């Protein structure tokens, strides 16, 4: 007999094809019938450089086989993070190592923060579309209040009023809103919040005495103007109680190291929050070897500066290659992207243009999902981001050219052929299962 908590989880444990597709990766020589994965947000453009650095410079000693200094992260790592982030995020107030809680990933940091800042049944505001793994209800019991924008720019000044309207509407329904969650640079839109909009959102949070959590995991992957503004770079005096402001960052995206599983929460003015998180940190203990490797890397200024500059150059080139392909094949996409690893593409509209006999939009999307599956290309569907338009898909372009080109060609073939195409080799995944829309997890 399961606990009631576990029983409550069973209905939401739906099949998620993403994990199975990742077990069947495409390789032009070894597995040409595998899946090309342009759905998972991994930066694979710099893996050779990072591996070479690790091989040459990462001296391993016996302490990495121990618990080291406990679950909060070693002093050396927290010093390295404070120094590195203070420099790259242009921190207004110096970041102290004691203000950093290290975890095994940014999503874990977020869940910890939600658990500490809100009781079960209380909520965070979350602007649509949003990163699909932000489901805080599963363990913390914290609800999300999706904020719709209609024709308003989700990152523009008009969005602030939408957040306030959503907050007041939630209150009218008896929902206690404890915070507002931002992802900047935005996932999946690939844009940075302008400084003046961030200041207005901070003022809104102060007005209603709610927390602002800023996920800045793509902060160092801004490859075109306008520049990125970190919450840490702002002088909060006279704008908001600084104990309400918290920042998340990790190595997964900017350094192309998703598998290292290391993130952190920075709360400069809320000692009580840090104390609460320290009490549960053992459940999110980053491995000692990851702790050591990340500290070693972040302390090497010459390497990180050159690495990040080259990563941004390659990301810009990959974005240009992707959008030129989309333009050439008349596939609409959201403009203005200048950061992160992906483009937000309107494949639904492109599909209906090529198949005008399909008049039902929902039917078109279901056919498109099946067509992508049959072409063995995986994308993250907008429905898993609570997109206001079901036509949208996130295409990750941070891949070597040959891999990216293969994926883009398969997308175009799916749009052309629809469900009439049948693959030469059958997949081990049953097609009668939900496709691209089962389970909220989108890495």
XYZ file of C-alpha atoms in Angstrom:
443
model
C 0.000 0.000 0.000
C 1.412 3.368 -1.021
C 1.293 6.492 1.080
C -1.419 8.977 0.162
C 1.302 11.279 -1.187
C 2.515 8.565 -3.537
C -1.009 7.633 -4.579
C -1.652 11.260 -5.478
C 1.372 11.138 -7.797
C 0.299 8.072 -9.771
C -2.231 9.822 -12.077
C 0.369 12.433 -13.074
C 3.031 9.822 -13.824
C 1.970 9.646 -17.448
C 4.183 8.291 -20.178
C 6.770 10.806 -21.340
C 8.334 9.776 -24.626
C 11.295 12.124 -24.116
C 13.141 9.663 -21.885
C 12.668 6.775 -24.308
C 13.700 8.817 -27.332
C 16.932 9.768 -25.576
C 17.821 6.059 -25.482
C 17.692 5.881 -29.293
C 20.019 8.688 -30.450
C 20.652 9.238 -34.131
C 24.116 8.535 -35.480
C 24.711 8.819 -39.209
C 26.810 5.653 -39.255
C 25.868 3.603 -36.202
C 22.155 4.353 -35.875
C 20.746 6.210 -38.910
C 17.183 5.299 -37.870
C 17.610 6.859 -34.426
C 15.930 10.038 -33.226
C 17.457 13.438 -33.878
C 16.866 15.303 -30.641
C 16.270 19.016 -31.119
C 13.910 19.068 -28.159
C 16.154 18.837 -25.105
C 17.937 22.094 -24.221
C 21.532 20.944 -24.245
C 24.405 23.036 -25.553
C 26.488 20.517 -27.475
C 28.546 23.072 -29.377
C 31.448 23.166 -26.907
C 31.665 19.614 -25.594
C 35.025 18.849 -27.207
C 36.592 21.951 -25.674
C 35.227 21.231 -22.207
C 36.316 17.604 -22.358
C 39.820 18.607 -23.471
C 40.047 21.062 -20.583
C 38.938 18.428 -18.107
C 41.430 15.898 -19.476
C 44.298 18.367 -19.260
C 43.576 20.365 -16.132
C 41.258 18.569 -13.750
C 43.537 17.079 -11.117
C 41.582 14.683 -8.912
C 42.496 14.057 -5.293
C 41.159 11.841 -2.529
C 38.733 14.341 -1.051
C 36.362 13.899 -4.011
C 35.653 10.406 -2.691
C 34.389 11.837 0.596
C 31.448 13.958 1.729
C 33.884 16.900 1.794
C 32.418 19.785 3.835
C 28.745 18.862 3.772
C 25.699 19.295 1.532
C 25.807 23.079 1.032
C 28.806 22.901 -1.294
C 32.463 23.212 -0.390
C 33.834 26.555 0.738
C 36.107 26.545 -2.317
C 33.170 26.077 -4.689
C 31.036 28.743 -3.051
C 33.957 31.157 -3.129
C 34.460 30.369 -6.813
C 30.765 30.872 -7.566
C 30.647 34.153 -5.645
C 33.678 35.492 -7.479
C 32.660 34.224 -10.918
C 29.013 35.317 -10.779
C 29.856 38.605 -9.134
C 32.113 39.372 -12.074
C 29.967 38.068 -14.939
C 26.589 39.229 -13.605
C 27.981 42.624 -12.544
C 26.680 42.235 -8.994
C 25.775 45.552 -7.345
C 26.517 44.118 -3.911
C 29.393 41.700 -3.508
C 28.150 38.111 -3.353
C 29.343 36.313 -0.248
C 29.941 32.541 -0.247
C 27.596 32.267 2.742
C 24.753 33.636 0.575
C 24.949 30.677 -1.833
C 23.181 27.324 -1.443
C 24.582 24.693 -3.835
C 22.245 21.968 -5.145
C 22.282 19.211 -7.745
C 20.660 21.413 -10.389
C 18.691 24.623 -10.856
C 15.330 22.845 -10.930
C 16.137 21.439 -7.497
C 17.042 24.923 -6.264
C 13.698 26.193 -7.505
C 11.752 23.405 -5.832
C 13.622 24.021 -2.573
C 12.811 27.731 -2.758
C 9.139 27.051 -3.467
C 8.992 24.662 -0.506
C 10.554 27.263 1.778
C 8.642 30.332 0.586
C 5.122 28.951 0.150
C 2.905 26.479 1.958
C 1.003 23.734 0.178
C -1.853 25.243 -1.808
C -0.196 28.655 -2.120
C 1.080 29.800 -5.484
C 3.679 31.473 -7.701
C 2.884 33.602 -10.745
C 4.317 32.164 -13.952
C 4.143 33.941 -17.312
C 3.151 31.908 -20.368
C 4.831 30.208 -22.117
C 7.109 28.792 -19.451
C 9.661 26.050 -18.935
C 7.645 22.846 -18.750
C 9.469 21.303 -15.787
C 8.253 24.061 -13.471
C 5.675 21.878 -11.791
C 6.032 22.758 -8.138
C 2.966 20.849 -6.991
C 4.463 17.379 -7.207
C 6.333 17.433 -3.908
C 6.226 20.969 -2.542
C 2.469 21.216 -3.102
C 2.910 24.763 -4.430
C 0.564 25.833 -7.196
C 1.356 27.895 -10.264
C -0.860 30.696 -11.531
C -0.263 30.921 -15.301
C -0.264 34.489 -16.603
C -1.721 35.003 -20.088
C -0.637 37.978 -22.207
C -2.746 37.783 -25.365
C -1.289 40.342 -27.782
C 0.922 41.912 -25.096
C 4.681 41.305 -25.283
C 5.358 38.841 -22.410
C 8.661 40.596 -21.720
C 7.472 44.149 -22.295
C 6.180 46.792 -19.875
C 2.564 45.899 -20.657
C 3.159 42.458 -19.172
C 3.458 43.946 -15.678
C -0.242 44.787 -15.667
C -1.012 41.211 -16.778
C 0.909 39.869 -13.784
C -0.994 42.153 -11.430
C -4.345 41.177 -12.927
C -3.481 37.484 -12.541
C -2.453 38.039 -8.927
C -5.677 39.861 -8.070
C -7.764 37.256 -9.892
C -6.054 34.492 -7.923
C -6.765 36.334 -4.682
C -10.422 36.606 -5.621
C -10.428 32.816 -5.953
C -8.909 32.415 -2.501
C -5.427 31.560 -3.768
C -2.558 33.021 -1.769
C 0.195 34.181 -4.137
C 3.625 34.097 -2.496
C 5.904 34.892 -5.397
C 6.613 35.614 -9.040
C 8.965 33.439 -11.048
C 11.016 34.859 -13.929
C 13.232 33.034 -16.384
C 15.671 35.528 -17.861
C 16.929 34.935 -20.484
C 13.528 33.459 -21.230
C 12.862 29.800 -21.929
C 11.458 29.180 -24.563
C 11.425 32.691 -26.118
C 15.199 33.225 -25.997
C 15.034 36.871 -24.964
C 16.172 38.932 -21.986
C 13.860 41.039 -19.845
C 14.721 44.743 -20.316
C 16.053 46.516 -17.242
C 13.059 48.852 -16.962
C 10.622 45.919 -17.033
C 12.557 44.096 -14.314
C 12.396 47.222 -12.160
C 8.619 47.421 -12.652
C 8.224 43.748 -11.727
C 10.313 44.284 -8.601
C 8.077 47.211 -7.663
C 5.017 45.009 -8.213
C 6.433 42.359 -5.898
C 7.141 44.989 -3.260
C 3.591 46.355 -3.578
C 2.106 42.967 -2.723
C 4.981 41.724 -0.523
C 5.684 38.659 -2.655
C 9.013 37.068 -3.546
C 10.716 37.322 -6.927
C 12.748 34.313 -8.070
C 14.922 34.977 -11.108
C 16.196 31.921 -12.987
C 19.311 33.161 -14.790
C 20.600 29.788 -15.991
C 21.103 31.171 -19.545
C 22.671 34.439 -18.350
C 26.027 33.879 -20.065
C 24.517 32.597 -23.312
C 23.424 35.985 -24.659
C 24.946 36.176 -28.124
C 23.387 39.340 -29.564
C 22.150 42.715 -28.343
C 20.333 43.767 -26.235
C 22.467 42.811 -23.284
C 21.376 40.864 -20.230
C 20.446 42.529 -16.936
C 20.831 40.356 -13.870
C 18.694 41.060 -10.833
C 21.966 40.948 -8.896
C 23.249 43.965 -10.838
C 20.472 46.270 -9.626
C 20.476 48.636 -6.680
C 17.326 47.512 -4.863
C 17.256 50.373 -2.368
C 13.907 52.135 -2.503
C 12.485 49.545 -4.930
C 11.980 46.322 -2.989
C 12.869 44.684 0.284
C 15.988 42.715 -0.775
C 14.931 39.761 1.381
C 12.233 39.119 -1.259
C 14.734 38.688 -4.126
C 16.504 35.432 -5.025
C 18.532 34.279 -8.052
C 19.150 30.826 -9.534
C 22.088 29.779 -11.719
C 23.852 26.592 -12.771
C 26.472 25.200 -15.142
C 24.129 23.122 -17.325
C 23.359 25.603 -20.089
C 26.122 28.202 -20.226
C 28.846 25.562 -19.984
C 27.075 22.761 -21.844
C 27.346 20.504 -18.816
C 23.820 19.267 -18.091
C 25.222 16.004 -16.770
C 27.280 17.665 -14.061
C 24.088 18.411 -12.122
C 25.124 21.515 -10.239
C 23.100 24.638 -9.575
C 22.750 27.202 -6.838
C 20.386 29.634 -5.185
C 21.678 33.064 -4.202
C 19.746 34.967 -1.560
C 21.762 37.950 -0.389
C 19.402 39.343 2.232
C 17.319 36.436 3.524
C 19.276 34.562 6.160
C 16.124 32.778 7.351
C 15.587 31.270 3.888
C 19.188 30.102 3.721
C 18.858 28.491 7.136
C 15.674 26.686 6.099
C 17.276 25.378 2.920
C 20.341 24.256 4.826
C 18.087 21.945 6.820
C 17.076 19.999 3.688
C 20.274 20.381 1.670
C 21.279 16.771 2.251
C 18.542 15.749 -0.204
C 20.122 17.774 -3.017
C 23.799 17.107 -2.314
C 25.930 17.813 -5.400
C 28.583 15.151 -5.876
C 32.026 15.918 -4.501
C 33.707 15.343 -7.851
C 31.340 17.806 -9.556
C 31.968 20.284 -6.743
C 35.710 19.973 -7.371
C 35.520 20.158 -11.177
C 33.259 23.210 -11.242
C 35.338 25.105 -8.683
C 38.508 24.351 -10.647
C 36.948 25.628 -13.852
C 35.325 28.778 -12.446
C 38.592 29.859 -10.847
C 40.323 29.757 -14.248
C 39.456 33.184 -15.634
C 41.371 32.828 -18.891
C 39.602 29.573 -19.753
C 36.070 30.650 -18.821
C 36.372 33.990 -20.624
C 37.578 32.378 -23.852
C 35.153 29.463 -23.554
C 32.068 31.616 -23.062
C 33.059 33.978 -25.878
C 33.456 31.078 -28.314
C 30.225 29.488 -27.108
C 28.335 32.713 -27.800
C 29.903 32.965 -31.256
C 28.844 29.417 -32.126
C 25.353 29.923 -30.728
C 24.888 33.014 -32.898
C 26.053 31.115 -35.976
C 23.761 28.168 -35.221
C 20.793 30.502 -34.712
C 21.488 32.195 -38.041
C 21.767 28.832 -39.793
C 18.486 27.670 -38.257
C 16.470 30.793 -38.997
C 17.723 30.963 -42.581
C 16.496 27.398 -43.040
C 13.128 28.300 -41.533
C 12.809 31.381 -43.736
C 13.797 29.432 -46.843
C 11.051 26.900 -46.177
C 8.437 29.478 -45.097
C 8.256 28.252 -41.519
C 7.233 31.138 -39.203
C 9.113 31.736 -35.959
C 9.118 34.312 -33.194
C 11.584 37.095 -33.915
C 13.844 38.965 -31.538
C 15.671 35.923 -30.158
C 19.130 36.895 -28.954
C 19.926 34.489 -26.127
C 19.855 30.868 -24.997
C 19.786 27.757 -27.198
C 16.502 27.669 -29.081
C 14.013 29.251 -31.446
C 10.232 29.305 -30.926
C 8.762 28.130 -34.226
C 5.181 28.112 -35.507
C 5.129 24.660 -37.092
C 1.356 24.400 -36.786
C 0.772 27.250 -39.214
C 3.407 25.871 -41.592
C 1.735 22.457 -41.527
C -1.731 23.805 -42.296
C -0.358 25.854 -45.204
C 1.022 22.691 -46.767
C -2.096 20.649 -46.011
C -5.010 23.036 -46.683
C -7.479 20.150 -46.662
C -7.102 19.969 -42.869
C -9.471 22.542 -41.413
C -9.425 21.492 -37.761
C -6.446 23.019 -35.908
C -6.352 20.353 -33.207
C -6.328 17.618 -35.830
C -3.490 19.371 -37.642
C -1.364 19.490 -34.492
C -1.971 15.813 -33.739
C -1.026 14.899 -37.298
C 2.096 17.045 -37.070
C 3.191 15.352 -33.855
C 2.822 11.949 -35.511
C 4.661 13.161 -38.599
C 7.608 14.378 -36.521
C 7.653 11.063 -34.680
C 7.690 9.108 -37.940
C 10.534 11.257 -39.250
C 12.456 10.452 -36.049
C 12.922 14.031 -34.925
C 12.082 15.124 -31.399
C 10.943 18.654 -30.580
C 9.452 20.192 -27.463
C 5.800 20.989 -28.167
C 4.373 24.305 -27.004
C 1.564 22.582 -25.133
C 4.133 21.401 -22.629
C 5.097 25.041 -22.080
C 1.464 26.056 -21.544
C 1.763 28.125 -24.708
C -1.188 30.325 -25.557
C -0.884 28.938 -29.099
C -0.743 25.145 -29.594
C 1.032 25.698 -32.926
C 4.391 26.484 -31.335
C 7.393 24.177 -30.968
C 10.813 24.795 -29.412
C 13.724 23.927 -31.717
C 17.109 23.641 -29.992
C 19.877 24.737 -32.369
C 22.925 24.309 -30.096
C 24.254 21.295 -32.006
C 27.090 20.583 -34.448
C 26.188 21.525 -38.014
C 25.729 18.010 -39.388
C 23.355 17.096 -36.547
C 21.395 20.344 -36.733
C 21.005 20.064 -40.506
C 19.730 16.497 -40.209
C 17.131 17.575 -37.663
C 15.961 20.582 -39.683
C 15.595 18.489 -42.833
C 13.510 15.960 -40.930
C 11.259 18.738 -39.626
C 10.708 19.967 -43.164
C 9.994 16.433 -44.378
C 7.443 15.997 -41.593
C 5.730 19.211 -42.665
C 5.722 18.084 -46.295
C 4.736 14.447 -45.928
C 2.460 14.585 -42.905
C 1.234 11.243 -41.644
C 1.478 9.648 -45.106
C 5.153 8.936 -44.510
C 6.028 5.615 -42.917
C 9.595 5.014 -41.726
C 11.667 2.221 -43.212
C 12.447 0.839 -39.783
C 9.972 0.688 -36.954
C 10.670 2.352 -33.644
C 10.442 0.430 -30.409
C 8.125 3.202 -29.201
C 4.445 2.495 -29.775
C 2.875 5.254 -31.864
C -0.487 4.863 -30.199
C 0.970 6.405 -27.063
C 0.662 10.182 -26.590
C 3.284 12.033 -28.624
C 5.052 15.276 -27.716
C 2.402 16.142 -25.229
C 2.519 13.615 -22.411
C 4.239 14.737 -19.260
C 5.313 18.298 -18.548
C 9.045 17.596 -18.333
C 10.974 19.438 -21.035
C 14.644 19.690 -20.169
